[in-house]
Amino acid sequence: MDRIGRYKIVRELGRGAMGVVYHAIDPNIGRPVAIKTIQLGQNRTPEEQDRLRERLFREARSAGILSHPGIVTIYDVEQQGDLAYIAMEFVDGPTLDQLLSEQEAVTPEQMFSILGQTAVALDYAHQKGIVHRDIKPANIMIAGPTSGCAGTVKITDFGIAKVTASEQFTMTGAIVGTPHYMSPEQVQGQSVDGRSDQFSLAVIAYEMLTGEKPYTGEHLTTVVYKIVAEEPAPPHRLNPTLGAAIEVAMRKGLAKKPDGRYRTCQEFTETLEKACEATNGWKTMPRGGSLSEPTLAEAPKPAISLPPARRRMEATGTAERQAQRKSGFLTFLLAMLVVAGLLALIGWQAAPWLLKPAAPNPDSETAAPAAAPAGQPAAAGSAPASSPNASEAKSAQAAPSNAKTGEAKPADGKPPDANAADAKPSPMPPAEPALAAKPAAAEPKPVPKRSPPERPPAAPQPVTIISSPGGAKATMDGDSETACTTPCTIVAAPGRHTLVISMPGYHLERQEVFVGSSPQEIPAVVLRAEGGTLLLTSTPSGAAVLVDGKRTAQVTPAQIRLAPGTYKITVEKDGKQASQTVEVRSGIRYLKILFDY
């Protein structure tokens, strides 16, 4: 590609998720320009095309009414087939993000030159009723030399700015911007003013002072939660050269509520500069510099083996348990208590076996007469005389058995009565009964193996829910008892659940959520507003806009939020009017009206 519209392409400056930026020349006047393009039809649905076109024209409309040396000037906005583009002022220099990515930290002079110029430009835009909403290092460019305090700041990318003066421009329903630098009210989908940009500028100042962003996390929801609910680490913890005065200035700049912050961006930068001047020996830090700061390192602690989980303690042997718990008297005492508990458990299980009387020897049962029936005298009998050795070996067992049954051994040594023997036959063969039964009687009864305890069911886990805008009703699995207002947390059992988020004026959103064995964080749910958005342009631009004969506060190019229906759109300029009827439904509708001169 060598041309876009009338502009001649010189080279590519960069690529991003939204499109490509080129260095180009306007041949009519020989002026260098930067061309930001978006391929609307490249692997995108019609809805995505409308959304990208909306962002591009909003950027042009927002920045087009601003004329300030600290803000990139917009020259032109057009669409060529599936290619939409903006021609803007060309800035020959790095972004602040590139400057902060260098190995060396910015100097104090550079820091306050950049922060001060950015604050002046932002306050100017705020006076015009425009909030940038995406202040970050990548959108702050430095023109000219960057050494010392030289270099001119240029703020770019007003693509998500909000025109607060227009009542019909209400695109609050989506989280836009870079989360790490966004204000609490912005991430919650609330209305914003200039103090939101002041918060973002304070985040940049925190990063320049400490080398770290104040709010970080692996997931978007983690970052959003920290911005809304958690205070950042005190600056002196990351950079010990920063004193209490600097911390006080930063704390106010990063206040959660807009009313707790500075009234203007310049008030913030001036207060911070005075606090730094009152702090001896302070310095800035490069990105990641706090990680190598020696004052932050803690003395290494001796390794201590953590005790295993309870179910592993029940299955692990005593020797292994003692080997893992040699870290002092307390852990040794704990091991002894565990061993004592196990011994007590074994004793408890073995108690029935220990207390149970020894089973009578089968040979003794054969030799001894059966117990007499109730009410009859016991029959007399004695052990056989033919095996005296066996009789002696069994004397100890025969005595308790006889005593228990009340039987008496006959003095004459005669064999027991045959009828008594028939009453209770021997269950074991008579041959060598003592030798066969004795080992079995002496062998201890095995302790039954206990099956491992069943693993308890997984505990319910909290599910953090964030919507944009905030204040929506969230329920899990249709259970009204789980209802909460976003941002909020619902406790749910592990497994698959259905999350429903609703809010008046927005489409109902339904999402499947899988809850595991740990707290769950789901991406922020962006609610889609009911109705549609009309993106209106005219040739020439700068025309007043009327909807069904009612004049609005906007001029073309304009973005108008309308309820579903059919409208008569009229544009007016230099005493001339042009009208067109358009049907607006859910989503974005693009309309271009030409004046007939």
Coordinates of C-alpha atoms in Angstrom, one line a residue:
M1 CA 0.0 0.0 0.0
D2 CA 1.5 3.3 -1.1
R3 CA -1.5 5.6 -0.6
I4 CA -4.5 6.0 1.7
G5 CA -6.9 8.5 0.3
R6 CA -4.9 11.4 -0.9
Y7 CA -2.1 10.7 1.6
K8 CA 1.2 9.1 0.4
I9 CA 2.6 6.5 2.7
V10 CA 6.2 6.9 3.8
R11 CA 6.7 4.1 6.3
E12 CA 4.9 2.1 8.9
L13 CA 5.2 3.4 12.5
G14 CA 3.6 0.6 14.4
R15 CA 0.9 -2.0 14.7
G16 CA -1.6 -2.6 17.4
A17 CA -4.7 -4.7 18.1
M18 CA -6.9 -2.0 16.5
G19 CA -4.9 -1.3 13.3
V20 CA -1.8 0.1 11.8
V21 CA -0.2 3.6 12.1
Y22 CA 1.7 5.1 9.1
H23 CA 3.9 8.0 8.6
A24 CA 2.5 9.8 5.5
I25 CA 2.6 13.0 3.5
D26 CA -0.3 15.3 2.6
P27 CA 0.7 16.1 -1.0
N28 CA -1.6 19.1 -1.2
I29 CA 0.5 21.1 1.3
G30 CA 3.5 18.8 1.9
R31 CA 2.7 18.3 5.5
P32 CA 3.9 15.1 7.4
V33 CA 1.0 13.3 9.0
A34 CA 0.3 10.2 11.0
I35 CA -2.4 7.9 9.6
K36 CA -4.2 5.6 12.0
T37 CA -6.1 2.9 10.1
I38 CA -8.5 0.2 11.0
Q39 CA -9.4 -2.6 8.6
L40 CA -13.1 -2.9 9.3
G41 CA -13.8 -5.9 7.3
Q42 CA -10.8 -8.1 8.1
N43 CA -12.0 -11.3 9.9
R44 CA -14.6 -9.2 11.8
T45 CA -18.3 -9.6 12.2
P46 CA -20.6 -6.7 11.2
E47 CA -21.0 -5.9 14.9
E48 CA -17.3 -5.7 15.3
Q49 CA -17.0 -3.5 12.2
D50 CA -19.6 -1.1 13.7
R51 CA -17.8 -1.0 17.0
L52 CA -14.4 -0.2 15.4
R53 CA -15.9 2.5 13.2
E54 CA -17.6 4.0 16.2
R55 CA -14.3 4.3 18.1
L56 CA -12.5 5.9 15.2
F57 CA -15.2 8.6 14.6
R58 CA -15.5 9.2 18.3
E59 CA -11.7 9.9 18.4
A60 CA -12.0 12.4 15.6
R61 CA -15.0 14.1 17.1
S62 CA -13.5 14.4 20.6
A63 CA -10.0 15.5 19.6
G64 CA -11.2 17.6 16.7
I65 CA -12.6 20.3 19.0
L66 CA -9.4 20.5 21.0
S67 CA -6.6 22.9 20.0
H68 CA -3.7 22.7 22.4
P69 CA 0.1 22.3 21.9
G70 CA 0.0 19.3 24.3
I71 CA -2.7 17.4 22.3
V72 CA -2.2 15.7 19.0
T73 CA -4.1 17.7 16.3
I74 CA -6.7 15.8 14.2
Y75 CA -6.7 16.9 10.5
D76 CA -9.1 14.5 8.8
V77 CA -11.3 11.4 9.2
E78 CA -12.6 9.3 6.3
Q79 CA -13.6 5.8 5.2
Q80 CA -12.3 4.2 2.1
G81 CA -14.2 0.9 1.5
D82 CA -13.5 -1.4 4.4
L83 CA -10.6 0.9 5.5
A84 CA -11.4 3.7 8.0
Y85 CA -8.6 6.2 8.9
I86 CA -7.7 9.4 10.8
A87 CA -5.1 11.8 9.6
M88 CA -3.4 13.5 12.5
E89 CA -0.3 15.5 13.6
F90 CA 2.9 13.6 13.1
V91 CA 5.0 13.5 16.3
D92 CA 8.7 12.6 15.9
G93 CA 9.7 11.0 19.2
P94 CA 9.1 8.1 21.5
T95 CA 6.2 7.4 23.8
L96 CA 6.5 7.6 27.5
D97 CA 6.1 3.8 27.6
Q98 CA 9.2 3.4 25.5
L99 CA 11.1 5.9 27.7
L100 CA 10.1 4.0 30.9
S101 CA 11.2 0.7 29.3
E102 CA 14.8 1.8 29.1
Q103 CA 17.3 0.5 31.7
E104 CA 17.8 3.8 33.3
A105 CA 15.2 5.6 35.3
V106 CA 13.9 9.0 34.1
T107 CA 15.5 11.9 35.9
P108 CA 13.5 14.0 38.4
E109 CA 13.6 16.8 35.9
Q110 CA 12.2 14.7 33.2
M111 CA 9.6 13.3 35.4
F112 CA 8.1 16.6 36.5
S113 CA 8.5 18.1 33.0
I114 CA 6.4 15.2 31.5
L115 CA 3.9 15.1 34.4
G116 CA 3.5 18.9 34.4
Q117 CA 2.9 19.2 30.6
T118 CA 0.5 16.3 30.6
A119 CA -1.5 17.9 33.5
V120 CA -1.8 21.2 31.7
A121 CA -3.1 19.5 28.5
L122 CA -5.5 17.4 30.4
D123 CA -6.9 20.3 32.4
Y124 CA -7.5 22.1 29.1
A125 CA -9.5 19.2 27.7
H126 CA -11.5 18.9 31.0
Q127 CA -12.4 22.6 30.7
K128 CA -13.8 21.7 27.2
G129 CA -15.9 19.0 28.7
I130 CA -13.8 16.1 27.4
V131 CA -12.3 13.3 29.5
H132 CA -9.6 11.2 27.9
R133 CA -10.4 8.0 29.8
D134 CA -7.3 6.2 28.6
I135 CA -4.3 8.1 30.0
K136 CA -1.3 5.7 30.0
P137 CA 2.4 5.9 29.0
A138 CA 1.7 4.6 25.5
N139 CA -0.6 7.5 24.8
I140 CA 1.9 10.2 25.9
M141 CA 4.4 11.1 23.2
I142 CA 7.6 13.1 23.7
A143 CA 8.5 15.3 20.7
G144 CA 12.1 16.5 20.3
P145 CA 15.1 15.7 22.6
T146 CA 14.2 13.8 25.7
S147 CA 17.4 14.5 27.7
G148 CA 17.3 16.8 30.7
C149 CA 13.9 18.4 30.9
A150 CA 13.6 19.1 27.2
G151 CA 10.9 17.6 25.0
T152 CA 7.3 18.5 24.3
V153 CA 4.5 16.3 25.6
K154 CA 1.8 15.3 23.1
I155 CA -1.3 13.4 24.3
T156 CA -2.7 11.1 21.6
D157 CA -5.6 8.6 21.2
F158 CA -8.7 10.2 22.3
G159 CA -10.5 7.2 20.8
I160 CA -12.4 6.4 24.0
A161 CA -12.9 9.9 25.3
K162 CA -16.3 10.9 26.6
V163 CA -17.9 14.2 25.8
T164 CA -19.5 15.0 29.1
A165 CA -21.3 18.1 27.8
S166 CA -23.6 16.0 25.5
E167 CA -26.5 14.4 27.3
Q168 CA -27.1 11.9 24.5
F169 CA -23.5 10.7 24.4
T170 CA -23.9 7.9 27.0
M171 CA -21.5 5.2 26.1
T172 CA -20.9 4.3 29.8
G173 CA -21.9 0.7 29.3
A174 CA -18.5 -0.8 28.5
I175 CA -15.2 -1.1 30.3
V176 CA -12.7 0.6 27.9
G177 CA -9.2 1.6 28.5
T178 CA -6.1 0.0 30.0
P179 CA -7.1 -1.5 33.3
H180 CA -3.9 -0.8 35.2
Y181 CA -4.3 2.9 34.8
M182 CA -8.1 3.2 35.1
S183 CA -9.9 4.9 38.0
P184 CA -12.3 3.0 40.4
E185 CA -15.3 4.7 39.0
Q186 CA -14.4 3.9 35.4
V187 CA -13.8 0.2 36.0
Q188 CA -17.3 0.1 37.7
G189 CA -18.9 1.7 34.7
Q190 CA -19.9 4.9 36.6
S191 CA -19.9 8.4 35.2
V192 CA -16.4 10.0 35.1
D193 CA -15.0 13.5 35.0
G194 CA -11.5 15.1 35.0
R195 CA -10.6 13.5 38.3
S196 CA -10.6 10.1 36.6
D197 CA -7.8 11.3 34.4
Q198 CA -6.0 12.7 37.5
F199 CA -6.1 9.2 39.0
S200 CA -4.6 7.8 35.9
L201 CA -1.8 10.4 36.0
A202 CA -1.2 9.5 39.6
V203 CA -0.7 5.9 38.6
I204 CA 1.9 7.0 36.0
A205 CA 3.7 9.0 38.7
Y206 CA 3.6 6.0 41.1
E207 CA 5.2 3.9 38.4
M208 CA 7.9 6.5 37.7
L209 CA 8.7 6.8 41.4
T210 CA 8.7 3.1 42.3
G211 CA 9.3 1.3 39.1
E212 CA 6.1 -0.7 39.6
K213 CA 2.4 -0.3 38.8
P214 CA 0.3 0.2 41.9
Y215 CA -2.3 -2.4 40.8
T216 CA -1.3 -5.6 39.2
G217 CA -2.6 -9.1 38.8
E218 CA -2.7 -12.1 36.4
H219 CA -6.3 -11.6 35.5
L220 CA -8.4 -8.6 34.6
T221 CA -10.8 -9.2 37.5
T222 CA -7.9 -9.2 39.9
V223 CA -6.6 -5.8 38.7
V224 CA -10.1 -4.4 38.8
Y225 CA -10.8 -5.7 42.3
K226 CA -7.5 -4.1 43.6
I227 CA -8.3 -0.8 42.0
V228 CA -11.7 -0.7 43.6
A229 CA -11.0 -2.3 47.0
E230 CA -7.3 -2.4 47.9
E231 CA -4.7 0.3 48.7
P232 CA -1.4 0.1 46.8
A233 CA 1.8 -0.7 48.6
P234 CA 3.3 2.5 50.2
P235 CA 5.8 4.0 47.8
H236 CA 8.6 3.9 50.4
R237 CA 8.3 0.1 50.6
L238 CA 9.4 -0.1 46.9
N239 CA 11.7 2.9 46.9
P240 CA 13.1 3.6 50.4
T241 CA 14.3 7.1 49.3
L242 CA 10.7 8.3 49.2
G243 CA 9.5 10.0 52.4
A244 CA 6.2 10.5 54.2
A245 CA 5.3 13.8 52.3
I246 CA 5.5 12.0 49.0
E247 CA 3.4 9.2 50.3
V248 CA 0.7 11.6 51.5
A249 CA 0.6 13.3 48.1
M250 CA 0.3 10.0 46.2
R251 CA -2.3 8.7 48.6
K252 CA -4.6 11.6 47.8
G253 CA -4.0 11.3 44.1
L254 CA -4.9 7.6 44.2
A255 CA -8.0 8.1 46.4
K256 CA -10.8 5.6 45.7
K257 CA -13.5 8.3 45.7
P258 CA -13.2 11.3 43.2
D259 CA -14.1 13.7 46.0
G260 CA -10.9 12.6 47.9
R261 CA -8.6 13.5 45.0
Y262 CA -7.2 16.8 43.8
R263 CA -9.5 19.1 41.9
T264 CA -7.2 19.4 38.9
C265 CA -4.3 17.5 37.4
Q266 CA -2.0 20.5 37.8
E267 CA -2.8 20.7 41.6
F268 CA -1.7 17.0 41.9
T269 CA 1.6 17.5 40.0
E270 CA 2.4 20.7 41.9
T271 CA 1.7 19.1 45.3
L272 CA 3.8 16.1 44.4
E273 CA 6.7 18.3 43.2
K274 CA 6.7 20.2 46.5
A275 CA 6.7 17.0 48.5
C276 CA 9.7 15.7 46.5
E277 CA 11.6 19.0 47.0
A278 CA 11.0 18.6 50.8
T279 CA 12.5 15.1 50.7
N280 CA 16.3 14.8 50.8
G281 CA 18.0 12.3 48.6
W282 CA 14.9 11.0 46.8
K283 CA 15.2 9.4 43.4
T284 CA 13.1 7.7 40.7
M285 CA 13.3 4.0 39.9
P286 CA 13.4 2.2 36.5
R287 CA 10.8 -0.3 35.7
G288 CA 11.3 -3.4 37.8
G289 CA 14.0 -1.6 39.8
S290 CA 12.4 -2.3 43.1
L291 CA 13.1 -6.0 42.6
S292 CA 16.8 -5.4 42.8
E293 CA 16.8 -3.0 45.6
P294 CA 19.0 -4.5 48.4
T295 CA 17.0 -2.8 51.2
L296 CA 14.0 -4.9 50.2
A297 CA 15.7 -8.2 50.6
E298 CA 14.9 -10.2 53.8
A299 CA 17.3 -12.5 55.6
P300 CA 16.9 -16.0 54.4
K301 CA 14.8 -18.1 56.7
P302 CA 15.7 -21.7 57.6
A303 CA 13.7 -24.3 55.6
I304 CA 10.9 -25.8 57.7
S305 CA 9.1 -28.8 56.5
L306 CA 5.4 -28.1 56.5
P307 CA 3.2 -30.7 58.2
P308 CA 1.3 -32.9 55.7
A309 CA -2.4 -32.8 55.4
R310 CA -4.5 -34.6 58.0
R311 CA -5.4 -37.5 55.8
R312 CA -1.7 -38.1 55.0
M313 CA -0.8 -38.0 58.7
E314 CA -3.2 -40.9 59.3
A315 CA -1.6 -43.0 56.5
T316 CA 2.1 -42.1 57.1
G317 CA 4.3 -44.3 59.4
T318 CA 5.8 -43.1 62.6
A319 CA 9.4 -43.1 61.3
E320 CA 8.5 -40.9 58.3
R321 CA 6.5 -38.6 60.6
Q322 CA 9.5 -38.1 62.9
A323 CA 11.8 -37.5 60.0
Q324 CA 9.7 -34.7 58.8
R325 CA 9.3 -33.0 62.2
K326 CA 12.8 -32.2 63.5
S327 CA 12.5 -28.5 63.6
G328 CA 12.6 -27.8 67.3
F329 CA 11.0 -28.8 70.6
L330 CA 7.4 -27.9 69.6
T331 CA 7.4 -30.0 66.4
F332 CA 9.1 -32.9 68.3
L333 CA 6.4 -32.7 70.9
L334 CA 3.7 -32.7 68.2
A335 CA 5.2 -35.8 66.7
M336 CA 5.1 -37.5 70.1
L337 CA 1.5 -36.6 70.6
V338 CA 0.6 -38.0 67.2
V339 CA 2.4 -41.3 68.0
A340 CA 0.7 -41.5 71.3
G341 CA -2.6 -41.0 69.6
L342 CA -1.9 -43.8 67.1
L343 CA -0.9 -46.1 69.9
A344 CA -4.1 -45.3 71.8
L345 CA -6.1 -46.0 68.6
I346 CA -4.4 -49.3 68.2
G347 CA -5.0 -50.2 71.8
W348 CA -8.7 -49.2 71.4
Q349 CA -9.0 -51.4 68.4
A350 CA -7.2 -54.3 70.0
A351 CA -9.1 -54.1 73.3
P352 CA -11.8 -56.5 72.4
W353 CA -9.2 -59.1 71.4
L354 CA -7.2 -58.6 74.6
L355 CA -10.2 -58.8 76.9
K356 CA -11.8 -61.8 75.1
P357 CA -11.2 -65.1 77.0
A358 CA -9.1 -67.6 75.3
A359 CA -11.1 -70.0 73.1
P360 CA -11.4 -73.5 74.6
N361 CA -9.1 -76.1 73.1
P362 CA -11.0 -78.4 70.8
D363 CA -9.3 -81.4 72.5
S364 CA -10.5 -80.1 75.9
E365 CA -14.0 -79.9 74.6
T366 CA -13.7 -83.5 73.4
A367 CA -12.4 -84.7 76.8
A368 CA -14.7 -82.6 79.0
P369 CA -18.3 -83.6 79.4
A370 CA -21.0 -81.3 78.2
A371 CA -22.7 -78.9 80.6
A372 CA -25.7 -80.4 82.3
P373 CA -29.0 -79.0 81.4
A374 CA -30.6 -76.4 83.8
G375 CA -31.9 -78.0 86.9
Q376 CA -29.8 -81.2 86.6
P377 CA -26.5 -82.0 88.3
A378 CA -23.4 -81.8 86.1
A379 CA -22.1 -85.1 84.7
A380 CA -18.7 -86.2 86.0
G381 CA -15.8 -86.8 83.6
S382 CA -12.1 -86.5 83.2
A383 CA -9.4 -86.2 80.5
P384 CA -8.3 -89.5 78.9
A385 CA -5.6 -91.3 80.8
S386 CA -3.9 -92.7 77.7
S387 CA -2.1 -89.5 76.9
P388 CA -0.7 -88.1 80.1
N389 CA 1.7 -85.6 78.4
A390 CA -1.2 -84.0 76.5
S391 CA -3.2 -84.0 79.7
E392 CA -0.5 -82.1 81.6
A393 CA -0.1 -79.7 78.7
K394 CA -3.9 -78.9 78.8
S395 CA -4.4 -78.7 82.6
A396 CA -4.2 -75.0 82.6
Q397 CA -6.9 -74.6 80.0
A398 CA -9.1 -77.4 81.3
A399 CA -9.3 -75.8 84.7
P400 CA -10.9 -72.6 83.7
S401 CA -13.3 -74.5 81.4
N402 CA -14.4 -76.8 84.2
A403 CA -14.8 -74.0 86.6
K404 CA -17.0 -72.1 84.2
T405 CA -19.3 -75.0 83.5
G406 CA -19.4 -76.2 87.0
E407 CA -18.1 -79.6 86.0
A408 CA -16.0 -81.8 88.4
K409 CA -13.2 -84.2 87.4
P410 CA -14.0 -87.8 88.6
A411 CA -11.6 -89.3 91.0
D412 CA -11.7 -92.8 89.6
G413 CA -10.3 -91.7 86.2
K414 CA -13.0 -93.5 84.3
P415 CA -13.9 -92.1 80.9
P416 CA -16.9 -89.9 80.7
D417 CA -20.4 -91.2 80.1
A418 CA -21.1 -92.0 76.5
N419 CA -24.3 -90.1 76.5
A420 CA -22.6 -87.0 77.7
A421 CA -20.0 -87.3 74.9
D422 CA -22.7 -87.7 72.3
A423 CA -24.4 -84.5 73.6
K424 CA -21.6 -82.3 72.2
P425 CA -19.4 -83.9 69.5
S426 CA -15.9 -82.6 68.9
P427 CA -15.6 -80.2 66.1
M428 CA -12.0 -81.1 65.4
P429 CA -10.3 -84.5 64.6
P430 CA -9.0 -86.1 67.8
A431 CA -5.6 -87.0 66.4
E432 CA -2.8 -84.8 67.9
P433 CA -5.3 -82.1 68.8
A434 CA -3.1 -80.2 71.2
L435 CA -0.3 -79.7 68.8
A436 CA -2.6 -78.6 66.0
A437 CA -4.6 -76.1 68.1
K438 CA -2.0 -74.6 70.3
P439 CA -0.3 -72.4 67.6
A440 CA -3.7 -71.1 66.5
A441 CA -4.6 -70.2 70.1
A442 CA -1.3 -68.3 70.6
E443 CA -1.4 -66.4 67.3
P444 CA -2.7 -62.9 67.9
K445 CA -5.9 -61.9 66.2
P446 CA -5.0 -59.6 63.3
V447 CA -6.2 -56.0 63.6
P448 CA -8.7 -55.3 60.9
K449 CA -7.4 -52.9 58.3
R450 CA -9.2 -49.6 58.4
S451 CA -10.2 -48.2 55.0
P452 CA -8.9 -44.7 54.4
P453 CA -11.3 -42.0 55.4
E454 CA -13.5 -40.8 52.7
R455 CA -12.4 -37.4 51.3
P456 CA -14.9 -34.8 52.4
P457 CA -16.8 -33.0 49.7
A458 CA -15.1 -30.0 48.3
A459 CA -16.1 -26.8 50.1
P460 CA -18.1 -24.1 48.3
Q461 CA -15.9 -21.4 46.8
P462 CA -16.4 -17.6 46.4
V463 CA -17.0 -16.4 42.8
T464 CA -16.2 -12.8 42.2
I465 CA -18.5 -11.1 39.7
I466 CA -17.9 -7.8 38.0
S467 CA -20.1 -6.1 35.4
S468 CA -19.8 -3.0 33.3
P469 CA -21.7 -0.9 34.2
G470 CA -21.8 -1.8 37.9
G471 CA -24.9 -2.1 39.9
A472 CA -26.4 -5.0 38.0
K473 CA -28.3 -7.9 39.6
A474 CA -26.4 -11.2 39.6
T475 CA -27.9 -14.6 40.4
M476 CA -26.5 -18.2 40.3
D477 CA -28.6 -21.1 38.9
G478 CA -31.8 -19.0 39.2
D479 CA -31.6 -19.1 43.0
S480 CA -32.9 -15.8 44.3
E481 CA -31.1 -16.3 47.6
T482 CA -27.8 -15.9 45.7
A483 CA -28.8 -12.5 44.3
C484 CA -26.3 -9.7 44.8
T485 CA -25.4 -6.3 43.2
T486 CA -22.2 -6.1 41.2
P487 CA -19.4 -5.9 41.9
C488 CA -20.1 -8.7 44.4
T489 CA -19.2 -12.3 45.4
I490 CA -21.4 -15.4 45.3
V491 CA -20.5 -18.6 47.1
A492 CA -21.1 -21.7 45.0
A493 CA -20.4 -25.4 45.3
P494 CA -17.8 -26.8 42.9
G495 CA -19.2 -27.7 39.5
R496 CA -20.9 -26.1 36.6
H497 CA -23.3 -23.2 37.2
T498 CA -25.3 -20.7 35.2
L499 CA -24.7 -17.0 36.0
V500 CA -27.4 -14.5 35.0
I501 CA -26.8 -10.7 35.1
S502 CA -29.6 -8.3 34.5
M503 CA -30.1 -4.6 34.7
P504 CA -32.9 -2.3 33.5
G505 CA -32.1 -0.8 30.1
Y506 CA -29.6 -3.6 29.3
H507 CA -29.9 -7.0 27.7
L508 CA -29.9 -10.0 30.0
E509 CA -26.5 -11.7 30.0
R510 CA -26.2 -15.4 30.7
Q511 CA -22.9 -17.2 31.2
E512 CA -21.7 -20.6 32.2
V513 CA -19.3 -20.7 35.1
F514 CA -17.2 -23.6 36.3
V515 CA -16.3 -23.5 40.0
G516 CA -13.3 -25.5 41.1
S517 CA -11.6 -26.1 44.4
S518 CA -10.3 -22.5 44.8
P519 CA -11.8 -19.0 44.6
Q520 CA -13.1 -18.3 41.1
E521 CA -12.6 -15.0 39.2
I522 CA -14.5 -14.6 36.0
P523 CA -13.8 -11.9 33.4
A524 CA -15.8 -8.7 33.6
V525 CA -19.3 -9.1 32.0
V526 CA -20.0 -6.1 29.7
L527 CA -23.7 -5.4 29.5
R528 CA -25.2 -4.5 26.2
A529 CA -27.5 -1.5 26.4
E530 CA -30.9 -1.8 24.8
G531 CA -31.5 0.4 21.8
G532 CA -28.9 1.5 19.2
T533 CA -26.2 4.0 18.4
L534 CA -26.3 6.2 15.3
L535 CA -22.9 7.2 13.9
L536 CA -23.7 10.3 11.8
T537 CA -21.4 12.1 9.4
S538 CA -22.1 14.7 6.8
T539 CA -20.3 16.3 3.8
P540 CA -19.2 18.9 4.7
S541 CA -18.8 18.2 8.4
G542 CA -19.5 20.5 11.3
A543 CA -23.3 20.5 10.7
A544 CA -25.8 20.8 13.5
V545 CA -27.9 17.7 14.1
L546 CA -31.7 17.5 14.6
V547 CA -33.6 14.4 15.6
D548 CA -37.3 14.4 14.6
G549 CA -37.1 18.2 14.4
K550 CA -35.5 18.6 17.8
R551 CA -32.1 20.3 17.8
T552 CA -29.3 18.4 19.7
A553 CA -26.1 19.8 21.1
Q554 CA -24.0 17.8 18.7
V555 CA -22.4 18.6 15.3
T556 CA -21.2 16.1 12.7
P557 CA -19.4 13.7 13.0
A558 CA -21.8 12.8 15.8
Q559 CA -22.7 9.7 17.8
I560 CA -26.3 9.6 19.1
R561 CA -27.8 7.0 21.4
L562 CA -31.4 6.3 20.4
A563 CA -34.1 3.9 21.5
P564 CA -35.3 1.4 18.9
G565 CA -37.5 3.1 16.3
T566 CA -37.6 5.1 13.1
Y567 CA -36.2 8.7 13.1
K568 CA -35.9 11.6 10.8
I569 CA -32.3 12.9 11.0
T570 CA -31.6 16.4 9.8
V571 CA -28.3 18.1 9.4
E572 CA -28.0 21.9 9.1
K573 CA -25.1 24.2 8.0
D574 CA -24.8 27.7 6.5
G575 CA -28.6 27.9 6.3
K576 CA -29.0 24.7 4.3
Q577 CA -30.6 21.5 5.5
A578 CA -30.5 17.8 4.4
S579 CA -32.6 15.1 5.9
Q580 CA -32.9 11.3 5.9
T581 CA -35.0 8.7 7.6
V582 CA -33.2 5.9 9.5
E583 CA -34.4 2.9 11.4
V584 CA -32.4 2.3 14.6
R585 CA -32.3 -1.1 16.2
S586 CA -30.1 -2.8 18.8
G587 CA -26.4 -2.2 17.8
I588 CA -24.8 0.5 15.7
R589 CA -26.1 2.2 12.6
Y590 CA -23.9 4.2 10.3
L591 CA -25.4 7.2 8.4
K592 CA -23.8 9.7 6.1
I593 CA -25.8 12.7 4.7
L594 CA -24.6 14.8 1.8
F595 CA -25.6 18.5 1.4
D596 CA -27.0 19.3 -2.1
Y597 CA -25.1 22.5 -3.1

